[in-house]
């Protein structure tokens, strides 16, 4: 059965025949009827944009294209569309044309960390494999906004082959994230091929898929798709809910199908001004996620990509939200709040401070209530100097391919078996003087 808003939109679509609920729930029908311009948005929602706004919106879509599924459009509350979280995430704002002084086209340097064009290899043991640049709905807050709708970026089969080859000959890669675009925009058999190729690579221990289809096109989660995915365990699936209003009968059903099939489900939320920058909204969102067996994974600070300035909040808003969650609700409702570092530094967690002081045998902590307490550290702990002779160590995990030289970053400074005492930034004049 249609709900009222779906009914209204389906009627205004003026297709030759009345839209049936079966068609509406067919993901391919939804794709064929994606809304691609602002006039159509206004017509289907039966709203009127002021004329000067309309022309600016059109200008915006020339730079950053628009695409919305009829399903996602039907979630908009037309009585208050200006503030509607679904509207704000899917319909452009003229503010997208404002390029802030600090905006960067590719803030995460993803294009620079690409050994081949389908792969971003940033972290030691895992890679992004960009399998699709198509999405059913173009999020206005997309961090890869520069690529949205750009046909030059559609990865063809040979580009993906090249990415798979890179993974095959790079044994450190134990985790592959299919990303894009939305991997679930690919046909089942094509995705099946990619997953089969990855399964055949011995060193790939786990595969993840990042998709927003449960939010914007839940009908994509068909029993055929689930049956195909089930052949490729272990497979983790991450989705992208940003507001409690995105939970509907259909989205919950899609999550139920994925959870029943046994995939661990996670969620990545982007902190967005005017959409979800509120502790109460976030707590409700996290509760809805876990009720649907989805574990909140990351809360992202909005990136510095061009055209996103109107969505950004101060970092303090995110800290305040995390502060309102930790201790106040179940531990598994709390995502890790991260800033994806400009320049390709990767995700950096930022948290409220709980460790407020310490001495040689005591730490001072505060809890979520403001209680200040002490933790007495052990007198008897015998620090074992680790020389990496794992074969002789009493702790039971034998050497097996552990390498001696693989401590990286701050960890390198902490371990006993590495003699590095300082990490010195490049172009440090003081150090350069010493070397000459
Ligand atoms: C986010 C991301 C990953 C995965 O990071 P996790 O913290 O393991 O989820 C990998 N590669 C790139 C380039 C990323 O941006």
Short mmCIF file of C-alpha atoms and ligand atoms in Angstrom, two decimals:
data_model
loop_
_atom_site.label_atom_id
_atom_site.label_comp_id
_atom_site.label_asym_id
_atom_site.label_seq_id
_atom_site.Cartn_x
_atom_site.Cartn_y
_atom_site.Cartn_z
CA UNK A 1 0.00 0.00 0.00
CA UNK A 2 1.09 3.53 -0.76
CA UNK A 3 1.24 6.03 2.05
CA UNK A 4 -0.20 9.48 1.36
CA UNK A 5 2.97 11.17 0.29
CA UNK A 6 4.00 8.30 -2.00
CA UNK A 7 0.51 8.40 -3.51
CA UNK A 8 0.78 12.14 -4.15
CA UNK A 9 4.15 11.84 -5.81
CA UNK A 10 3.19 8.81 -7.87
CA UNK A 11 0.10 10.66 -9.14
CA UNK A 12 2.03 13.78 -10.05
CA UNK A 13 4.58 11.76 -12.00
CA UNK A 14 2.23 11.72 -15.01
CA UNK A 15 3.48 8.46 -16.33
CA UNK A 16 1.28 6.92 -18.98
CA UNK A 17 -0.31 4.51 -16.56
CA UNK A 18 -1.02 4.83 -12.90
CA UNK A 19 1.99 3.79 -10.90
CA UNK A 20 1.38 0.55 -9.06
CA UNK A 21 2.88 -0.22 -5.69
CA UNK A 22 4.80 -3.09 -7.33
CA UNK A 23 6.43 -0.65 -9.74
CA UNK A 24 7.18 1.78 -6.94
CA UNK A 25 8.92 -0.97 -5.01
CA UNK A 26 10.95 -2.08 -8.02
CA UNK A 27 14.39 -0.51 -7.62
CA UNK A 28 14.89 -0.33 -11.35
CA UNK A 29 11.67 1.61 -11.72
CA UNK A 30 12.95 3.98 -9.02
CA UNK A 31 16.20 4.44 -10.96
CA UNK A 32 14.38 5.03 -14.23
CA UNK A 33 12.32 7.72 -12.53
CA UNK A 34 15.09 9.53 -10.69
CA UNK A 35 14.33 13.23 -10.34
CA UNK A 36 17.09 15.22 -12.01
CA UNK A 37 16.01 18.86 -11.98
CA UNK A 38 14.68 21.38 -9.51
CA UNK A 39 11.49 22.17 -11.42
CA UNK A 40 10.52 18.54 -11.21
CA UNK A 41 11.23 18.57 -7.48
CA UNK A 42 8.88 21.54 -7.08
CA UNK A 43 6.20 19.94 -9.22
CA UNK A 44 6.30 16.58 -7.47
CA UNK A 45 6.31 18.11 -4.00
CA UNK A 46 3.74 20.71 -5.03
CA UNK A 47 5.85 23.52 -3.66
CA UNK A 48 6.99 26.79 -5.23
CA UNK A 49 10.52 28.08 -5.17
CA UNK A 50 10.75 31.88 -5.25
CA UNK A 51 11.85 32.84 -8.81
CA UNK A 52 15.28 34.18 -7.80
CA UNK A 53 15.93 31.04 -5.78
CA UNK A 54 14.90 28.85 -8.71
CA UNK A 55 17.44 30.42 -11.03
CA UNK A 56 20.18 30.07 -8.45
CA UNK A 57 19.24 26.45 -7.87
CA UNK A 58 19.51 25.77 -11.58
CA UNK A 59 22.94 27.35 -11.61
CA UNK A 60 23.90 25.10 -8.70
CA UNK A 61 22.80 21.93 -10.45
CA UNK A 62 24.92 22.82 -13.46
CA UNK A 63 27.98 22.55 -11.25
CA UNK A 64 26.78 19.84 -8.89
CA UNK A 65 24.07 17.67 -10.48
CA UNK A 66 20.92 16.58 -8.73
CA UNK A 67 19.44 13.11 -8.51
CA UNK A 68 16.77 11.87 -6.10
CA UNK A 69 14.79 8.66 -6.06
CA UNK A 70 11.01 9.08 -5.90
CA UNK A 71 11.17 7.02 -2.69
CA UNK A 72 13.58 9.38 -0.93
CA UNK A 73 11.70 12.43 -2.22
CA UNK A 74 8.52 11.03 -0.67
CA UNK A 75 10.09 11.32 2.80
CA UNK A 76 10.09 15.12 2.59
CA UNK A 77 7.60 16.91 4.79
CA UNK A 78 6.25 19.47 2.33
CA UNK A 79 4.71 21.65 5.06
CA UNK A 80 8.16 22.64 6.22
CA UNK A 81 10.40 21.76 3.31
CA UNK A 82 12.91 24.55 4.00
CA UNK A 83 14.03 22.80 7.18
CA UNK A 84 13.35 19.24 6.17
CA UNK A 85 16.38 16.97 6.78
CA UNK A 86 15.66 14.87 3.68
CA UNK A 87 15.19 17.98 1.53
CA UNK A 88 18.41 19.50 2.83
CA UNK A 89 20.38 16.34 2.04
CA UNK A 90 19.00 15.87 -1.46
CA UNK A 91 17.90 19.20 -2.96
CA UNK A 92 20.69 21.67 -3.76
CA UNK A 93 21.20 24.89 -1.91
CA UNK A 94 22.58 27.99 -3.62
CA UNK A 95 25.15 27.98 -0.81
CA UNK A 96 26.90 25.16 -2.65
CA UNK A 97 28.30 27.77 -5.02
CA UNK A 98 30.06 29.55 -2.17
CA UNK A 99 33.64 28.36 -2.19
CA UNK A 100 35.09 29.02 1.23
CA UNK A 101 38.66 30.18 1.62
CA UNK A 102 39.58 26.85 3.14
CA UNK A 103 37.70 24.60 0.73
CA UNK A 104 39.73 22.04 -1.18
CA UNK A 105 38.64 20.11 -4.26
CA UNK A 106 40.05 16.79 -3.05
CA UNK A 107 40.58 17.49 0.67
CA UNK A 108 41.48 13.93 1.56
CA UNK A 109 44.08 13.63 -1.21
CA UNK A 110 42.29 10.50 -2.35
CA UNK A 111 43.40 10.98 -5.93
CA UNK A 112 47.02 11.29 -4.82
CA UNK A 113 46.99 8.05 -2.84
CA UNK A 114 45.93 6.02 -5.86
CA UNK A 115 48.50 3.47 -7.04
CA UNK A 116 46.00 2.60 -9.80
CA UNK A 117 42.87 4.53 -10.62
CA UNK A 118 40.36 2.23 -8.89
CA UNK A 119 42.29 1.95 -5.62
CA UNK A 120 43.00 4.38 -2.79
CA UNK A 121 45.71 2.85 -0.63
CA UNK A 122 46.14 5.02 2.44
CA UNK A 123 46.40 2.75 5.46
CA UNK A 124 48.92 -0.08 5.85
CA UNK A 125 46.53 -3.04 5.65
CA UNK A 126 43.38 -1.94 3.82
CA UNK A 127 42.30 -0.23 0.61
CA UNK A 128 39.30 1.42 -0.97
CA UNK A 129 38.26 -0.15 -4.25
CA UNK A 130 36.14 2.33 -6.21
CA UNK A 131 33.77 0.12 -8.16
CA UNK A 132 31.06 2.54 -9.17
CA UNK A 133 30.72 6.29 -9.36
CA UNK A 134 26.96 6.17 -9.66
CA UNK A 135 24.52 6.78 -6.84
CA UNK A 136 20.74 6.63 -6.83
CA UNK A 137 20.62 9.84 -4.81
CA UNK A 138 23.30 12.49 -4.86
CA UNK A 139 23.92 13.53 -1.27
CA UNK A 140 24.41 17.28 -1.20
CA UNK A 141 27.11 16.73 1.44
CA UNK A 142 29.09 14.23 -0.66
CA UNK A 143 32.81 14.36 0.10
CA UNK A 144 33.49 13.23 -3.49
CA UNK A 145 31.27 15.99 -4.86
CA UNK A 146 33.92 16.77 -7.47
CA UNK A 147 33.23 13.42 -9.14
CA UNK A 148 29.45 13.21 -8.86
CA UNK A 149 27.84 12.69 -12.23
CA UNK A 150 31.19 13.02 -13.98
CA UNK A 151 31.27 10.38 -16.65
CA UNK A 152 35.06 10.43 -16.83
CA UNK A 153 35.12 8.65 -13.51
CA UNK A 154 32.94 5.65 -14.30
CA UNK A 155 35.27 2.72 -13.66
CA UNK A 156 34.98 0.22 -16.49
CA UNK A 157 35.77 -3.46 -16.22
CA UNK A 158 39.44 -3.05 -17.13
CA UNK A 159 39.88 -0.32 -14.50
CA UNK A 160 38.47 -2.68 -11.88
CA UNK A 161 40.64 -5.54 -13.21
CA UNK A 162 43.62 -3.26 -12.69
CA UNK A 163 42.48 -2.54 -9.12
CA UNK A 164 42.04 -6.25 -8.43
CA UNK A 165 45.51 -6.89 -9.83
CA UNK A 166 46.97 -4.33 -7.49
CA UNK A 167 45.28 -6.05 -4.53
CA UNK A 168 46.47 -9.47 -5.74
CA UNK A 169 50.09 -8.41 -5.81
CA UNK A 170 49.94 -6.42 -2.54
CA UNK A 171 49.90 -9.02 0.24
CA UNK A 172 49.61 -6.48 3.08
CA UNK A 173 46.03 -5.77 2.01
CA UNK A 174 43.79 -7.81 4.31
CA UNK A 175 40.65 -5.64 4.11
CA UNK A 176 39.02 -4.27 0.97
CA UNK A 177 36.28 -1.65 1.05
CA UNK A 178 34.06 -1.46 -1.98
CA UNK A 179 33.09 2.14 -2.35
CA UNK A 180 32.31 4.63 -5.06
CA UNK A 181 29.61 5.79 -5.80
CA UNK A 182 27.37 3.13 -4.46
CA UNK A 183 28.47 -0.47 -5.11
CA UNK A 184 24.83 -1.60 -4.93
CA UNK A 185 24.13 0.39 -8.08
CA UNK A 186 25.99 -2.34 -9.95
CA UNK A 187 24.05 -5.28 -11.37
CA UNK A 188 24.06 -8.38 -9.12
CA UNK A 189 26.17 -10.49 -11.48
CA UNK A 190 28.82 -7.80 -11.90
CA UNK A 191 29.12 -7.33 -8.14
CA UNK A 192 29.19 -11.11 -7.79
CA UNK A 193 32.17 -11.19 -10.18
CA UNK A 194 34.10 -8.58 -8.17
CA UNK A 195 33.39 -10.36 -4.88
CA UNK A 196 34.36 -13.73 -6.35
CA UNK A 197 37.67 -12.32 -7.54
CA UNK A 198 38.31 -10.90 -4.06
CA UNK A 199 37.37 -14.21 -2.39
CA UNK A 200 40.04 -15.91 -4.46
CA UNK A 201 42.77 -13.66 -3.06
CA UNK A 202 44.16 -15.48 -0.02
CA UNK A 203 45.46 -12.46 1.87
CA UNK A 204 42.13 -10.61 1.66
CA UNK A 205 40.54 -11.60 4.97
CA UNK A 206 37.48 -9.38 4.91
CA UNK A 207 35.49 -7.31 2.45
CA UNK A 208 33.29 -4.34 3.27
CA UNK A 209 30.64 -2.60 1.22
CA UNK A 210 29.62 1.01 1.83
CA UNK A 211 26.12 1.74 0.53
CA UNK A 212 23.39 4.25 1.08
CA UNK A 213 20.72 2.18 -0.63
CA UNK A 214 18.95 1.13 2.62
CA UNK A 215 18.33 4.88 3.17
CA UNK A 216 17.62 6.20 -0.32
CA UNK A 217 16.60 3.10 -2.29
CA UNK A 218 15.71 0.31 0.16
CA UNK A 219 14.04 -1.73 -2.60
CA UNK A 220 17.54 -2.42 -3.94
CA UNK A 221 17.96 -4.94 -1.11
CA UNK A 222 16.22 -7.80 -2.89
CA UNK A 223 16.27 -11.43 -1.86
CA UNK A 224 18.33 -12.16 -4.99
CA UNK A 225 20.94 -9.61 -3.98
CA UNK A 226 21.06 -10.98 -0.43
CA UNK A 227 21.39 -14.57 -1.68
CA UNK A 228 24.29 -13.55 -3.91
CA UNK A 229 26.05 -11.61 -1.13
CA UNK A 230 25.67 -14.51 1.27
CA UNK A 231 28.10 -16.55 -0.81
CA UNK A 232 30.84 -14.08 -0.01
CA UNK A 233 31.32 -14.14 3.75
CA UNK A 234 32.88 -12.53 5.71
CA UNK A 235 31.24 -9.41 4.33
CA UNK A 236 30.57 -6.32 6.40
CA UNK A 237 28.07 -3.73 5.25
CA UNK A 238 28.13 -0.07 6.22
CA UNK A 239 25.27 2.25 5.51
CA UNK A 240 24.67 5.97 5.93
CA UNK A 241 21.67 7.14 7.98
CA UNK A 242 21.84 10.79 9.07
CA UNK A 243 18.44 11.46 10.59
CA UNK A 244 15.74 9.47 12.45
CA UNK A 245 13.24 10.48 9.76
CA UNK A 246 15.07 8.19 7.31
CA UNK A 247 13.73 5.14 9.11
CA UNK A 248 10.64 3.87 7.33
CA UNK A 249 8.93 0.53 7.00
CA UNK A 250 10.90 -0.04 3.78
CA UNK A 251 14.30 0.97 5.11
CA UNK A 252 13.79 -1.15 8.25
CA UNK A 253 12.78 -4.09 6.08
CA UNK A 254 15.97 -3.76 4.01
CA UNK A 255 18.06 -3.74 7.20
CA UNK A 256 16.17 -6.74 8.52
CA UNK A 257 16.95 -8.70 5.35
CA UNK A 258 20.66 -7.86 5.61
CA UNK A 259 20.86 -8.59 9.33
CA UNK A 260 18.94 -11.87 8.98
CA UNK A 261 21.42 -12.93 6.32
CA UNK A 262 24.16 -12.51 8.91
CA UNK A 263 26.07 -9.48 7.70
CA UNK A 264 27.46 -7.31 10.47
CA UNK A 265 25.91 -3.89 9.82
CA UNK A 266 27.49 -0.54 10.61
CA UNK A 267 26.54 3.05 10.01
CA UNK A 268 28.48 6.18 9.18
CA UNK A 269 26.78 9.49 9.95
CA UNK A 270 27.97 12.88 8.78
CA UNK A 271 27.46 15.75 11.20
CA UNK A 272 25.50 18.33 9.19
CA UNK A 273 24.46 21.83 10.24
CA UNK A 274 20.70 22.22 10.04
CA UNK A 275 20.15 18.46 9.64
CA UNK A 276 21.40 16.60 12.69
CA UNK A 277 23.60 18.95 14.74
CA UNK A 278 21.61 18.26 17.89
CA UNK A 279 22.28 15.79 20.73
CA UNK A 280 18.63 14.74 20.92
CA UNK A 281 18.41 14.00 17.19
CA UNK A 282 21.67 12.08 17.34
CA UNK A 283 20.61 10.02 20.34
CA UNK A 284 17.34 9.13 18.64
CA UNK A 285 19.23 8.24 15.46
CA UNK A 286 21.65 5.96 17.34
CA UNK A 287 18.77 4.25 19.13
CA UNK A 288 16.93 3.64 15.87
CA UNK A 289 20.08 2.16 14.36
CA UNK A 290 20.66 -0.37 17.14
CA UNK A 291 16.97 -1.28 17.20
CA UNK A 292 17.50 -2.28 13.58
CA UNK A 293 20.67 -4.22 14.43
CA UNK A 294 23.01 -1.59 12.98
CA UNK A 295 26.04 -0.64 15.04
CA UNK A 296 26.94 3.08 14.86
CA UNK A 297 30.49 3.13 13.47
CA UNK A 298 31.69 6.64 12.65
CA UNK A 299 30.37 10.14 13.15
CA UNK A 300 32.22 12.31 10.63
CA UNK A 301 33.07 15.92 10.93
CA UNK A 302 31.97 17.40 7.59
CA UNK A 303 34.90 17.48 5.15
CA UNK A 304 36.47 20.55 3.56
CA UNK A 305 35.27 19.63 0.07
CA UNK A 306 34.10 22.52 -2.10
CA UNK A 307 30.49 23.48 -1.77
CA UNK A 308 29.95 22.09 1.73
CA UNK A 309 30.62 25.18 3.83
CA UNK A 310 26.95 25.62 4.77
CA UNK A 311 26.90 22.10 6.25
CA UNK A 312 29.92 22.47 8.50
CA UNK A 313 29.69 22.81 12.26
CA UNK A 314 32.46 23.61 14.72
CA UNK A 315 34.19 20.49 16.04
CA UNK A 316 32.81 21.42 19.46
CA UNK A 317 29.33 20.44 18.28
CA UNK A 318 30.52 16.91 17.62
CA UNK A 319 32.31 16.71 20.98
CA UNK A 320 29.13 17.92 22.68
CA UNK A 321 27.15 15.21 20.92
CA UNK A 322 29.59 12.47 21.94
CA UNK A 323 29.60 13.85 25.48
CA UNK A 324 25.81 13.53 25.49
CA UNK A 325 26.04 9.88 24.45
CA UNK A 326 28.90 8.30 26.43
CA UNK A 327 27.59 6.98 29.73
CA UNK A 328 24.13 8.38 29.03
CA UNK A 329 23.19 5.52 26.73
CA UNK A 330 24.37 2.03 25.77
CA UNK A 331 28.02 1.81 24.82
CA UNK A 332 27.22 0.32 21.43
CA UNK A 333 25.12 3.40 20.58
CA UNK A 334 28.23 5.57 20.56
CA UNK A 335 30.03 6.04 17.23
CA UNK A 336 33.66 7.13 17.01
CA UNK A 337 33.74 10.81 16.12
CA UNK A 338 36.42 11.41 13.47
CA UNK A 339 37.90 14.17 11.39
CA UNK A 340 39.19 12.89 8.07
CA UNK A 341 42.45 14.79 7.92
CA UNK A 342 42.94 17.14 5.01
CA UNK A 343 45.99 16.11 3.05
CA UNK A 344 45.38 12.40 3.34
CA UNK A 345 46.20 11.85 7.03
CA UNK A 346 43.21 9.56 7.38
CA UNK A 347 40.55 9.51 10.06
CA UNK A 348 41.55 11.03 13.36
CA UNK A 349 39.32 10.27 16.35
CA UNK A 350 38.36 13.21 18.53
CA UNK A 351 36.76 12.62 21.90
CA UNK A 352 35.91 14.49 25.06
CA UNK A 353 38.68 14.16 27.66
CA UNK A 354 38.11 11.68 30.47
CA UNK A 355 41.69 11.26 31.76
CA UNK A 356 42.25 14.49 33.63
CA UNK A 357 45.52 13.90 35.46
CA UNK A 358 47.95 11.23 36.61
CA UNK A 359 50.94 10.45 38.81
CA UNK A 360 53.35 7.50 38.79
CA UNK A 361 50.82 5.08 40.22
CA UNK A 362 47.43 6.71 39.88
CA UNK A 363 45.24 8.18 37.21
CA UNK A 364 42.50 10.72 37.80
CA UNK A 365 39.39 10.30 35.72
CA UNK A 366 36.06 11.99 35.41
CA UNK A 367 32.89 10.24 34.31
CA UNK A 368 29.89 11.43 32.29
CA UNK A 369 28.20 12.75 35.46
CA UNK A 370 31.17 14.89 36.41
CA UNK A 371 32.28 12.53 39.18
CA UNK A 372 36.04 12.74 39.65
CA UNK A 373 37.66 9.50 40.64
CA UNK A 374 41.00 7.72 40.91
CA UNK A 375 42.29 4.48 39.49
CA UNK A 376 45.16 3.00 41.46
CA UNK A 377 47.65 1.40 39.11
CA UNK A 378 49.30 -1.94 39.96
CA UNK A 379 52.48 -1.98 42.08
CA UNK A 380 53.42 -5.40 40.85
CA UNK A 381 53.28 -5.07 37.07
CA UNK A 382 56.55 -6.19 35.63
CA UNK A 383 57.25 -4.39 32.44
CA UNK A 384 58.61 -6.89 29.95
CA UNK A 385 61.09 -5.47 27.53
CA UNK A 386 59.84 -6.65 24.17
CA UNK A 387 62.65 -7.65 21.86
CA UNK A 388 60.23 -9.27 19.44
CA UNK A 389 61.50 -12.75 20.18
CA UNK A 390 57.90 -13.93 20.03
CA UNK A 391 59.02 -17.56 19.82
CA UNK A 392 60.46 -17.33 23.36
CA UNK A 393 57.75 -15.16 24.90
CA UNK A 394 55.31 -16.50 27.50
CA UNK A 395 52.42 -14.78 25.72
CA UNK A 396 50.89 -17.28 23.39
CA UNK A 397 50.96 -16.01 19.85
CA UNK A 398 53.88 -17.31 17.94
CA UNK A 399 55.83 -15.28 15.44
CA UNK A 400 54.17 -16.40 12.20
CA UNK A 401 55.12 -13.73 9.75
CA UNK A 402 55.30 -10.93 12.29
CA UNK A 403 57.92 -8.56 10.96
CA UNK A 404 60.45 -6.79 13.12
CA UNK A 405 60.34 -3.50 11.34
CA UNK A 406 56.64 -2.90 11.16
CA UNK A 407 55.95 -0.43 13.94
CA UNK A 408 54.67 2.77 12.41
CA UNK A 409 53.96 6.28 13.66
CA UNK A 410 53.51 7.01 17.34
CA UNK A 411 53.45 3.26 18.00
CA UNK A 412 57.04 3.16 16.72
CA UNK A 413 58.03 5.58 19.50
CA UNK A 414 56.36 3.42 22.14
CA UNK A 415 57.82 0.00 21.35
CA UNK A 416 61.02 -1.27 22.91
CA UNK A 417 62.36 -2.88 19.78
CA UNK A 418 62.65 0.33 17.78
CA UNK A 419 65.27 2.89 18.66
CA UNK A 420 63.58 5.87 17.09
CA UNK A 421 63.20 8.57 19.73
CA UNK A 422 61.54 11.34 17.75
CA UNK A 423 59.45 11.86 14.66
CA UNK A 424 60.74 14.95 12.92
CA UNK A 425 58.57 16.77 10.38
CA UNK A 426 59.96 17.24 6.90
CA UNK A 427 61.65 20.59 6.21
CA UNK A 428 62.48 21.17 9.83
CA UNK A 429 65.09 23.91 9.55
CA UNK A 430 66.71 23.14 12.87
CA UNK A 431 67.28 19.54 11.85
CA UNK A 432 68.41 20.49 8.37
CA UNK A 433 71.11 22.70 9.95
CA UNK A 434 72.39 19.76 11.92
CA UNK A 435 72.78 17.61 8.84
CA UNK A 436 74.90 20.04 6.92
C1 LIG B 1 37.90 5.34 5.77
C2 LIG B 1 38.91 4.78 4.90
C3 LIG B 1 39.34 3.46 5.08
C4 LIG B 1 38.78 2.57 6.15
O1 LIG B 1 39.08 3.06 7.41
P1 LIG B 1 38.56 2.29 8.69
O2 LIG B 1 38.95 3.19 9.81
O3 LIG B 1 39.25 0.97 8.71
O4 LIG B 1 37.08 2.13 8.55
C5 LIG B 1 40.31 3.00 4.24
N1 LIG B 1 40.85 3.76 3.27
C6 LIG B 1 40.47 5.04 3.10
C7 LIG B 1 41.13 5.85 2.02
C8 LIG B 1 39.49 5.59 3.90
O5 LIG B 1 39.10 6.86 3.72
#
